[in-house]
Amino acid sequence: MEKGKIVKIAGPLVIAQGVSGARMFDVVRVGQGRLIGEILEIRGDNSSIQVYEDTSGLKPGESVESTYQPLLVELGPGIIGSIYDGIQRPLDSIRAKSGEFIRRGIEAEAIGRNKEWEFEPVVKINDEVEEGDILGQVKETELITHYIMLPPKMRGRVKKIHSGQARVEDSIALIEDKKGELQEVTMLQRWPVREMRPYKKQLAPKEPLITGQRVIDTFFPLAKGGTACIPGPFGSGKTVVQHQLSKWVNAQIIVFVGCGERGNEMADVLRKFPELKDPQTGCSLMERTILIANTSNMPVAAREASIYTGITLAEYYRDMGYDVALMADSTSRWAEALREMSGRLEEMPGEEGYPAYLPSRLAEFYERAGRVVCLGKDKREASLSAIGAVSPPGGDLSEPVTQATLRVVRVFWALVAELAYQRHFPAIHWLRSYSLYLDDVGGYFSQEVSPNWLEQRSKAMALLQKENELEETVRLVGLDTLSSQDRIAMETARSLREDFLQQFAFHEVDTYTPMEKQYLMLKLVLRYYDLSIEALNQGVDLHSLISLPVREAIARAKYLSNENFKSEINKISQRLTQEVADLKRKSEG
């Protein structure tokens, strides 16, 4: 095939002429360094290419060669625990080849070809199989069994099935199709990143993704298979929240995509994650985690690839029947890359210079999340939850990326800088956030936690709303003008904020709160409100209710051991009832 040649270079955009057989989104090799690029636009004989590596040193006249394939990821055993760059090159292999810095044009296999895996078949010869059926399994890590599935669009009869040690490129099965032709199946598959992996049916969400973060689980829950965004200004804690979710969510697989984040933040993730223990099993967290590292000093075009690579890997494990959680930090950096490439392509800009197709690109990404019935005869159900951080400049939530994201996601966790400066973590504002999954997961909470869970949540939200309204009055005319009932409402709301919503991420107990403990803590705070209002109506002094000794125990309930919290919270509740009853007797006497 005839090679094309470079005619223009504009940062990450290269325009080549005469690329033989060029097609949209084909991967090409650019220049003598064979840099990786992707065709974005074709005009006549000219192909506009976004290059995923640094283009400094390229010059017009150098060759451009098409691979005649879209950007693909490799799928197979060996992905879990890996740390990839944006185009699925393993960073440990690159370091071994090129040292501390990534050499341009370097190639590395995403999945090691020489490692042998113990393949255990689950089908027999002459079994009829269809796309998505599990042929066998491999123990990928201590926590994850990797199921080898028949690739999409393939069906037939098993003529041969392997058992025992095999490498990813070895044949593990021969399938005879309807035409009588034999097709070889290996443990290694390839899939184009821009194409959604198929499934049988999409299901409505019904079960929450438990995170152990009280403000999320109790007030703004996310369903398994749901979509959420965490917008917030610099320093408000987006990355810390996503780290907490990565550690604690009840998903079986975590895919963490660092998309254009600062290098020191990504280095912190890469250093800390291998040291963390999975709370459920005690194994390393990396035994169920895939990391994709794409930092702000890497070429801007690779940000788009990293987002698509992450969601494709997540879909692959979802297809096995796992609940997968994808963290993207942050989609704003991806949008900035789209804006830069759009500008260099001289496209008509949309709002604030972003391309007009930004909303549809974001929608395509989040639409790949969901709870589904996977391909295959066993009708296994699985979910892929997508949680994207958004970094609006100056915390301005009216900017295009945040607004386009809010149109497609169903959970909005609004991070506020003022709360972060007050050391209130998570800095998720209780009045600006929302979840549209409350009706979907309400049945689960009513059955598994308490029938009046939703009632307690609504009561707490009403008190926080009331506090916000009363604060305006207090600022204008002072605290002493409030009625005793309103003072108690403000005290309870303060207890909700400081004792319930605020969590210490680095405390061994408070970092994670089980759902039942969350409910009992909330019930305890609201019980203080109910008993105090009742006591006020019987003439008890306001200040004695505010200064009850038991309030210190209520504040410290969050630090109670997650093993025996029930009996301890019950003791605090009894003590609260006793102390209020004593005040009533004194006022009567």
PDB file of C-alpha atoms in Angstrom, residues 335-589:
ATOM      1  CA  ALA A 335     -13.847  18.367  26.814  1.00  0.00           C
ATOM      2  CA  GLU A 336     -10.853  20.730  26.697  1.00  0.00           C
ATOM      3  CA  ALA A 337      -9.100  18.274  24.375  1.00  0.00           C
ATOM      4  CA  LEU A 338     -12.182  18.217  22.126  1.00  0.00           C
ATOM      5  CA  ARG A 339     -12.178  22.019  22.114  1.00  0.00           C
ATOM      6  CA  GLU A 340      -8.531  22.194  21.147  1.00  0.00           C
ATOM      7  CA  MET A 341      -8.857  19.650  18.328  1.00  0.00           C
ATOM      8  CA  SER A 342     -12.061  21.303  17.098  1.00  0.00           C
ATOM      9  CA  GLY A 343     -10.320  24.678  16.979  1.00  0.00           C
ATOM     10  CA  ARG A 344      -7.377  23.284  15.040  1.00  0.00           C
ATOM     11  CA  LEU A 345      -9.779  21.613  12.600  1.00  0.00           C
ATOM     12  CA  GLU A 346     -11.355  25.071  12.117  1.00  0.00           C
ATOM     13  CA  GLU A 347     -14.840  23.811  12.956  1.00  0.00           C
ATOM     14  CA  MET A 348     -17.637  26.245  13.819  1.00  0.00           C
ATOM     15  CA  PRO A 349     -17.361  26.694  17.608  1.00  0.00           C
ATOM     16  CA  GLY A 350     -20.257  26.311  20.022  1.00  0.00           C
ATOM     17  CA  GLU A 351     -20.653  27.895  23.443  1.00  0.00           C
ATOM     18  CA  GLU A 352     -17.371  29.111  24.999  1.00  0.00           C
ATOM     19  CA  GLY A 353     -15.438  27.648  22.070  1.00  0.00           C
ATOM     20  CA  TYR A 354     -16.423  24.039  22.785  1.00  0.00           C
ATOM     21  CA  PRO A 355     -17.492  22.033  19.720  1.00  0.00           C
ATOM     22  CA  ALA A 356     -21.206  21.926  18.958  1.00  0.00           C
ATOM     23  CA  TYR A 357     -21.145  18.120  19.343  1.00  0.00           C
ATOM     24  CA  LEU A 358     -19.865  18.208  22.947  1.00  0.00           C
ATOM     25  CA  PRO A 359     -23.291  17.307  24.495  1.00  0.00           C
ATOM     26  CA  SER A 360     -23.745  14.321  22.170  1.00  0.00           C
ATOM     27  CA  ARG A 361     -20.206  13.019  22.911  1.00  0.00           C
ATOM     28  CA  LEU A 362     -20.840  13.229  26.659  1.00  0.00           C
ATOM     29  CA  ALA A 363     -24.234  11.558  26.224  1.00  0.00           C
ATOM     30  CA  GLU A 364     -22.669   8.715  24.190  1.00  0.00           C
ATOM     31  CA  PHE A 365     -20.165   8.128  26.987  1.00  0.00           C
ATOM     32  CA  TYR A 366     -22.698   8.042  29.861  1.00  0.00           C
ATOM     33  CA  GLU A 367     -25.189   5.988  27.830  1.00  0.00           C
ATOM     34  CA  ARG A 368     -22.718   3.102  27.889  1.00  0.00           C
ATOM     35  CA  ALA A 369     -23.468   2.713  31.618  1.00  0.00           C
ATOM     36  CA  GLY A 370     -26.475   0.693  32.713  1.00  0.00           C
ATOM     37  CA  ARG A 371     -27.850  -2.473  34.265  1.00  0.00           C
ATOM     38  CA  VAL A 372     -28.186  -5.137  31.583  1.00  0.00           C
ATOM     39  CA  VAL A 373     -28.872  -8.756  30.750  1.00  0.00           C
ATOM     40  CA  CYS A 374     -25.580  -9.898  29.209  1.00  0.00           C
ATOM     41  CA  LEU A 375     -25.213 -11.904  26.004  1.00  0.00           C
ATOM     42  CA  GLY A 376     -25.326 -15.665  26.512  1.00  0.00           C
ATOM     43  CA  LYS A 377     -27.876 -18.342  27.322  1.00  0.00           C
ATOM     44  CA  ASP A 378     -27.454 -18.060  31.112  1.00  0.00           C
ATOM     45  CA  LYS A 379     -29.112 -14.576  31.160  1.00  0.00           C
ATOM     46  CA  ARG A 380     -26.650 -13.211  33.722  1.00  0.00           C
ATOM     47  CA  GLU A 381     -27.363  -9.698  34.964  1.00  0.00           C
ATOM     48  CA  ALA A 382     -24.633  -7.127  35.516  1.00  0.00           C
ATOM     49  CA  SER A 383     -24.162  -3.382  35.824  1.00  0.00           C
ATOM     50  CA  LEU A 384     -21.757  -0.632  34.818  1.00  0.00           C
ATOM     51  CA  SER A 385     -21.944   2.571  36.883  1.00  0.00           C
ATOM     52  CA  ALA A 386     -20.238   5.711  35.530  1.00  0.00           C
ATOM     53  CA  ILE A 387     -19.112   8.454  37.923  1.00  0.00           C
ATOM     54  CA  GLY A 388     -17.529  11.460  36.250  1.00  0.00           C
ATOM     55  CA  ALA A 389     -15.817  14.380  37.946  1.00  0.00           C
ATOM     56  CA  VAL A 390     -16.293  17.771  36.299  1.00  0.00           C
ATOM     57  CA  SER A 391     -13.918  20.692  36.907  1.00  0.00           C
ATOM     58  CA  PRO A 392     -15.784  23.905  36.033  1.00  0.00           C
ATOM     59  CA  PRO A 393     -13.479  26.959  36.062  1.00  0.00           C
ATOM     60  CA  GLY A 394     -14.037  28.834  39.314  1.00  0.00           C
ATOM     61  CA  GLY A 395     -16.823  26.443  40.253  1.00  0.00           C
ATOM     62  CA  ASP A 396     -19.170  28.016  37.691  1.00  0.00           C
ATOM     63  CA  LEU A 397     -21.816  25.315  37.185  1.00  0.00           C
ATOM     64  CA  SER A 398     -23.414  27.210  34.296  1.00  0.00           C
ATOM     65  CA  GLU A 399     -20.472  26.456  31.973  1.00  0.00           C
ATOM     66  CA  PRO A 400     -21.124  24.121  28.990  1.00  0.00           C
ATOM     67  CA  VAL A 401     -19.442  20.897  30.204  1.00  0.00           C
ATOM     68  CA  THR A 402     -21.339  20.844  33.515  1.00  0.00           C
ATOM     69  CA  GLN A 403     -24.650  21.714  31.867  1.00  0.00           C
ATOM     70  CA  ALA A 404     -24.209  19.100  29.113  1.00  0.00           C
ATOM     71  CA  THR A 405     -23.323  16.495  31.773  1.00  0.00           C
ATOM     72  CA  LEU A 406     -26.319  17.358  33.978  1.00  0.00           C
ATOM     73  CA  ARG A 407     -28.640  16.748  31.034  1.00  0.00           C
ATOM     74  CA  VAL A 408     -27.604  13.091  30.823  1.00  0.00           C
ATOM     75  CA  VAL A 409     -26.672  11.978  34.368  1.00  0.00           C
ATOM     76  CA  ARG A 410     -29.242  11.257  37.078  1.00  0.00           C
ATOM     77  CA  VAL A 411     -27.199  12.014  40.208  1.00  0.00           C
ATOM     78  CA  PHE A 412     -25.613  15.376  40.941  1.00  0.00           C
ATOM     79  CA  TRP A 413     -23.214  15.655  43.886  1.00  0.00           C
ATOM     80  CA  ALA A 414     -22.448  19.383  44.113  1.00  0.00           C
ATOM     81  CA  LEU A 415     -19.085  20.053  45.738  1.00  0.00           C
ATOM     82  CA  VAL A 416     -18.767  23.482  47.339  1.00  0.00           C
ATOM     83  CA  ALA A 417     -15.467  25.236  48.050  1.00  0.00           C
ATOM     84  CA  GLU A 418     -16.820  26.896  51.245  1.00  0.00           C
ATOM     85  CA  LEU A 419     -17.486  23.487  52.824  1.00  0.00           C
ATOM     86  CA  ALA A 420     -14.024  22.256  51.805  1.00  0.00           C
ATOM     87  CA  TYR A 421     -12.431  25.345  53.411  1.00  0.00           C
ATOM     88  CA  GLN A 422     -14.391  24.581  56.614  1.00  0.00           C
ATOM     89  CA  ARG A 423     -12.822  21.076  56.528  1.00  0.00           C
ATOM     90  CA  HIS A 424     -16.274  19.555  55.959  1.00  0.00           C
ATOM     91  CA  PHE A 425     -15.701  16.313  54.044  1.00  0.00           C
ATOM     92  CA  PRO A 426     -17.278  15.214  51.781  1.00  0.00           C
ATOM     93  CA  ALA A 427     -17.910  18.812  50.652  1.00  0.00           C
ATOM     94  CA  ILE A 428     -21.168  17.752  48.950  1.00  0.00           C
ATOM     95  CA  HIS A 429     -23.828  20.402  49.523  1.00  0.00           C
ATOM     96  CA  TRP A 430     -27.049  18.896  50.863  1.00  0.00           C
ATOM     97  CA  LEU A 431     -29.353  21.512  49.292  1.00  0.00           C
ATOM     98  CA  ARG A 432     -27.749  21.821  45.847  1.00  0.00           C
ATOM     99  CA  SER A 433     -27.336  18.100  45.114  1.00  0.00           C
ATOM    100  CA  TYR A 434     -29.992  15.665  43.924  1.00  0.00           C
ATOM    101  CA  SER A 435     -30.584  12.027  42.994  1.00  0.00           C
ATOM    102  CA  LEU A 436     -33.246  10.861  40.543  1.00  0.00           C
ATOM    103  CA  TYR A 437     -32.816   7.241  41.674  1.00  0.00           C
ATOM    104  CA  LEU A 438     -34.694   7.629  44.979  1.00  0.00           C
ATOM    105  CA  ASP A 439     -37.833   5.946  43.631  1.00  0.00           C
ATOM    106  CA  ASP A 440     -35.795   3.163  41.995  1.00  0.00           C
ATOM    107  CA  VAL A 441     -33.817   2.212  45.110  1.00  0.00           C
ATOM    108  CA  GLY A 442     -36.437   3.121  47.722  1.00  0.00           C
ATOM    109  CA  GLY A 443     -37.808  -0.423  47.683  1.00  0.00           C
ATOM    110  CA  TYR A 444     -34.358  -1.867  48.427  1.00  0.00           C
ATOM    111  CA  PHE A 445     -33.816   0.474  51.398  1.00  0.00           C
ATOM    112  CA  SER A 446     -37.322  -0.188  52.753  1.00  0.00           C
ATOM    113  CA  GLN A 447     -36.735  -3.939  52.608  1.00  0.00           C
ATOM    114  CA  GLU A 448     -33.065  -4.167  53.614  1.00  0.00           C
ATOM    115  CA  VAL A 449     -32.680  -1.217  56.014  1.00  0.00           C
ATOM    116  CA  SER A 450     -36.028   0.047  57.358  1.00  0.00           C
ATOM    117  CA  PRO A 451     -39.590   0.569  56.050  1.00  0.00           C
ATOM    118  CA  ASN A 452     -39.484   4.234  57.144  1.00  0.00           C
ATOM    119  CA  TRP A 453     -36.044   5.016  55.639  1.00  0.00           C
ATOM    120  CA  LEU A 454     -37.506   7.443  53.082  1.00  0.00           C
ATOM    121  CA  GLU A 455     -39.617   9.155  55.743  1.00  0.00           C
ATOM    122  CA  GLN A 456     -36.542   9.761  57.966  1.00  0.00           C
ATOM    123  CA  ARG A 457     -34.536  11.065  55.002  1.00  0.00           C
ATOM    124  CA  SER A 458     -37.331  13.480  54.026  1.00  0.00           C
ATOM    125  CA  LYS A 459     -37.588  14.743  57.611  1.00  0.00           C
ATOM    126  CA  ALA A 460     -33.821  15.386  57.790  1.00  0.00           C
ATOM    127  CA  MET A 461     -33.850  17.202  54.433  1.00  0.00           C
ATOM    128  CA  ALA A 462     -36.766  19.374  55.621  1.00  0.00           C
ATOM    129  CA  LEU A 463     -34.800  20.371  58.748  1.00  0.00           C
ATOM    130  CA  LEU A 464     -31.718  21.283  56.690  1.00  0.00           C
ATOM    131  CA  GLN A 465     -33.911  23.340  54.362  1.00  0.00           C
ATOM    132  CA  LYS A 466     -35.516  25.071  57.344  1.00  0.00           C
ATOM    133  CA  GLU A 467     -32.094  25.892  58.797  1.00  0.00           C
ATOM    134  CA  ASN A 468     -31.121  27.535  55.506  1.00  0.00           C
ATOM    135  CA  GLU A 469     -34.249  29.719  55.639  1.00  0.00           C
ATOM    136  CA  LEU A 470     -33.776  30.604  59.320  1.00  0.00           C
ATOM    137  CA  GLU A 471     -30.139  31.605  58.778  1.00  0.00           C
ATOM    138  CA  GLU A 472     -31.386  34.539  56.694  1.00  0.00           C
ATOM    139  CA  THR A 473     -33.497  35.724  59.629  1.00  0.00           C
ATOM    140  CA  VAL A 474     -30.607  35.253  62.073  1.00  0.00           C
ATOM    141  CA  ARG A 475     -28.284  37.345  59.882  1.00  0.00           C
ATOM    142  CA  LEU A 476     -30.817  40.173  59.765  1.00  0.00           C
ATOM    143  CA  VAL A 477     -32.226  40.351  63.320  1.00  0.00           C
ATOM    144  CA  GLY A 478     -30.163  37.942  65.447  1.00  0.00           C
ATOM    145  CA  LEU A 479     -30.546  34.495  67.014  1.00  0.00           C
ATOM    146  CA  ASP A 480     -32.547  35.671  70.035  1.00  0.00           C
ATOM    147  CA  THR A 481     -35.557  36.603  67.898  1.00  0.00           C
ATOM    148  CA  LEU A 482     -36.187  32.943  66.932  1.00  0.00           C
ATOM    149  CA  SER A 483     -38.805  30.875  68.721  1.00  0.00           C
ATOM    150  CA  SER A 484     -37.660  27.993  70.915  1.00  0.00           C
ATOM    151  CA  GLN A 485     -38.949  25.478  68.321  1.00  0.00           C
ATOM    152  CA  ASP A 486     -36.902  27.153  65.587  1.00  0.00           C
ATOM    153  CA  ARG A 487     -33.800  27.175  67.819  1.00  0.00           C
ATOM    154  CA  ILE A 488     -34.173  23.415  68.336  1.00  0.00           C
ATOM    155  CA  ALA A 489     -34.624  22.955  64.568  1.00  0.00           C
ATOM    156  CA  MET A 490     -31.358  24.844  63.969  1.00  0.00           C
ATOM    157  CA  GLU A 491     -29.546  22.833  66.648  1.00  0.00           C
ATOM    158  CA  THR A 492     -30.764  19.561  65.096  1.00  0.00           C
ATOM    159  CA  ALA A 493     -29.755  20.719  61.622  1.00  0.00           C
ATOM    160  CA  ARG A 494     -26.290  21.587  62.954  1.00  0.00           C
ATOM    161  CA  SER A 495     -26.088  18.094  64.461  1.00  0.00           C
ATOM    162  CA  LEU A 496     -27.110  16.611  61.087  1.00  0.00           C
ATOM    163  CA  ARG A 497     -24.364  18.561  59.332  1.00  0.00           C
ATOM    164  CA  GLU A 498     -21.543  18.024  61.817  1.00  0.00           C
ATOM    165  CA  ASP A 499     -22.383  14.632  63.334  1.00  0.00           C
ATOM    166  CA  PHE A 500     -24.013  12.862  60.379  1.00  0.00           C
ATOM    167  CA  LEU A 501     -23.022  14.395  57.027  1.00  0.00           C
ATOM    168  CA  GLN A 502     -19.411  15.188  57.926  1.00  0.00           C
ATOM    169  CA  GLN A 503     -17.081  12.198  57.653  1.00  0.00           C
ATOM    170  CA  PHE A 504     -13.378  11.704  58.362  1.00  0.00           C
ATOM    171  CA  ALA A 505     -11.885   9.882  55.363  1.00  0.00           C
ATOM    172  CA  PHE A 506      -8.719   8.876  57.245  1.00  0.00           C
ATOM    173  CA  HIS A 507     -10.392   7.561  60.408  1.00  0.00           C
ATOM    174  CA  GLU A 508     -10.378   3.754  60.540  1.00  0.00           C
ATOM    175  CA  VAL A 509     -14.083   3.591  61.514  1.00  0.00           C
ATOM    176  CA  ASP A 510     -15.614   6.811  60.180  1.00  0.00           C
ATOM    177  CA  THR A 511     -14.210   6.338  56.665  1.00  0.00           C
ATOM    178  CA  TYR A 512     -16.981   3.796  55.939  1.00  0.00           C
ATOM    179  CA  THR A 513     -20.454   3.545  57.491  1.00  0.00           C
ATOM    180  CA  PRO A 514     -22.702   0.506  56.823  1.00  0.00           C
ATOM    181  CA  MET A 515     -26.265   1.321  55.730  1.00  0.00           C
ATOM    182  CA  GLU A 516     -27.885   0.106  58.967  1.00  0.00           C
ATOM    183  CA  LYS A 517     -25.554   2.267  61.064  1.00  0.00           C
ATOM    184  CA  GLN A 518     -26.334   5.269  58.823  1.00  0.00           C
ATOM    185  CA  TYR A 519     -30.038   4.772  59.431  1.00  0.00           C
ATOM    186  CA  LEU A 520     -29.656   4.377  63.215  1.00  0.00           C
ATOM    187  CA  MET A 521     -27.404   7.476  63.433  1.00  0.00           C
ATOM    188  CA  LEU A 522     -29.940   9.542  61.485  1.00  0.00           C
ATOM    189  CA  LYS A 523     -32.795   8.197  63.609  1.00  0.00           C
ATOM    190  CA  LEU A 524     -30.889   9.127  66.791  1.00  0.00           C
ATOM    191  CA  VAL A 525     -30.385  12.767  65.702  1.00  0.00           C
ATOM    192  CA  LEU A 526     -34.043  13.081  64.661  1.00  0.00           C
ATOM    193  CA  ARG A 527     -35.163  11.510  67.952  1.00  0.00           C
ATOM    194  CA  TYR A 528     -33.376  14.332  69.776  1.00  0.00           C
ATOM    195  CA  TYR A 529     -35.485  16.800  67.745  1.00  0.00           C
ATOM    196  CA  ASP A 530     -38.781  15.003  68.419  1.00  0.00           C
ATOM    197  CA  LEU A 531     -38.168  14.665  72.169  1.00  0.00           C
ATOM    198  CA  SER A 532     -36.983  18.283  72.443  1.00  0.00           C
ATOM    199  CA  ILE A 533     -40.076  19.692  70.683  1.00  0.00           C
ATOM    200  CA  GLU A 534     -42.272  17.568  72.944  1.00  0.00           C
ATOM    201  CA  ALA A 535     -40.373  18.794  76.034  1.00  0.00           C
ATOM    202  CA  LEU A 536     -40.614  22.457  74.940  1.00  0.00           C
ATOM    203  CA  ASN A 537     -44.383  22.094  74.668  1.00  0.00           C
ATOM    204  CA  GLN A 538     -44.371  20.910  78.303  1.00  0.00           C
ATOM    205  CA  GLY A 539     -42.433  23.968  79.466  1.00  0.00           C
ATOM    206  CA  VAL A 540     -38.854  22.642  79.574  1.00  0.00           C
ATOM    207  CA  ASP A 541     -36.153  25.316  79.332  1.00  0.00           C
ATOM    208  CA  LEU A 542     -34.584  25.674  75.842  1.00  0.00           C
ATOM    209  CA  HIS A 543     -30.985  26.066  77.023  1.00  0.00           C
ATOM    210  CA  SER A 544     -31.107  22.920  79.153  1.00  0.00           C
ATOM    211  CA  LEU A 545     -32.217  20.967  76.056  1.00  0.00           C
ATOM    212  CA  ILE A 546     -29.417  22.469  73.940  1.00  0.00           C
ATOM    213  CA  SER A 547     -26.809  21.628  76.599  1.00  0.00           C
ATOM    214  CA  LEU A 548     -27.901  18.033  77.306  1.00  0.00           C
ATOM    215  CA  PRO A 549     -24.820  15.920  78.212  1.00  0.00           C
ATOM    216  CA  VAL A 550     -25.997  13.107  75.893  1.00  0.00           C
ATOM    217  CA  ARG A 551     -25.416  15.317  72.846  1.00  0.00           C
ATOM    218  CA  GLU A 552     -21.692  14.611  73.086  1.00  0.00           C
ATOM    219  CA  ALA A 553     -22.447  10.872  72.817  1.00  0.00           C
ATOM    220  CA  ILE A 554     -24.703  11.537  69.787  1.00  0.00           C
ATOM    221  CA  ALA A 555     -21.865  13.462  68.121  1.00  0.00           C
ATOM    222  CA  ARG A 556     -19.435  10.581  68.740  1.00  0.00           C
ATOM    223  CA  ALA A 557     -21.772   7.838  67.473  1.00  0.00           C
ATOM    224  CA  LYS A 558     -20.011   7.965  64.096  1.00  0.00           C
ATOM    225  CA  TYR A 559     -16.861   6.569  65.754  1.00  0.00           C
ATOM    226  CA  LEU A 560     -18.618   3.527  67.237  1.00  0.00           C
ATOM    227  CA  SER A 561     -17.255   0.217  65.994  1.00  0.00           C
ATOM    228  CA  ASN A 562     -19.037  -1.089  62.894  1.00  0.00           C
ATOM    229  CA  GLU A 563     -19.393  -4.472  64.640  1.00  0.00           C
ATOM    230  CA  ASN A 564     -21.365  -3.575  67.781  1.00  0.00           C
ATOM    231  CA  PHE A 565     -22.920  -0.205  66.920  1.00  0.00           C
ATOM    232  CA  LYS A 566     -26.532  -1.419  67.367  1.00  0.00           C
ATOM    233  CA  SER A 567     -26.339  -1.964  71.109  1.00  0.00           C
ATOM    234  CA  GLU A 568     -24.268   1.202  71.653  1.00  0.00           C
ATOM    235  CA  ILE A 569     -26.641   3.453  69.674  1.00  0.00           C
ATOM    236  CA  ASN A 570     -29.547   1.869  71.537  1.00  0.00           C
ATOM    237  CA  LYS A 571     -27.856   2.787  74.866  1.00  0.00           C
ATOM    238  CA  ILE A 572     -27.398   6.399  73.683  1.00  0.00           C
ATOM    239  CA  SER A 573     -31.075   6.528  72.650  1.00  0.00           C
ATOM    240  CA  GLN A 574     -32.167   5.260  76.085  1.00  0.00           C
ATOM    241  CA  ARG A 575     -29.888   7.796  77.778  1.00  0.00           C
ATOM    242  CA  LEU A 576     -31.386  10.586  75.630  1.00  0.00           C
ATOM    243  CA  THR A 577     -34.923   9.550  76.623  1.00  0.00           C
ATOM    244  CA  GLN A 578     -33.896   9.451  80.308  1.00  0.00           C
ATOM    245  CA  GLU A 579     -32.196  12.881  80.296  1.00  0.00           C
ATOM    246  CA  VAL A 580     -35.176  14.558  78.578  1.00  0.00           C
ATOM    247  CA  ALA A 581     -37.561  12.835  81.019  1.00  0.00           C
ATOM    248  CA  ASP A 582     -35.469  14.184  83.959  1.00  0.00           C
ATOM    249  CA  LEU A 583     -35.766  17.723  82.547  1.00  0.00           C
ATOM    250  CA  LYS A 584     -39.541  17.321  82.256  1.00  0.00           C
ATOM    251  CA  ARG A 585     -39.795  16.239  85.899  1.00  0.00           C
ATOM    252  CA  LYS A 586     -37.694  19.220  87.036  1.00  0.00           C
ATOM    253  CA  SER A 587     -39.836  21.694  85.077  1.00  0.00           C
ATOM    254  CA  GLU A 588     -43.017  20.178  86.537  1.00  0.00           C
ATOM    255  CA  GLY A 589     -41.577  20.318  90.062  1.00  0.00           C
TER     256      GLY A 589
END
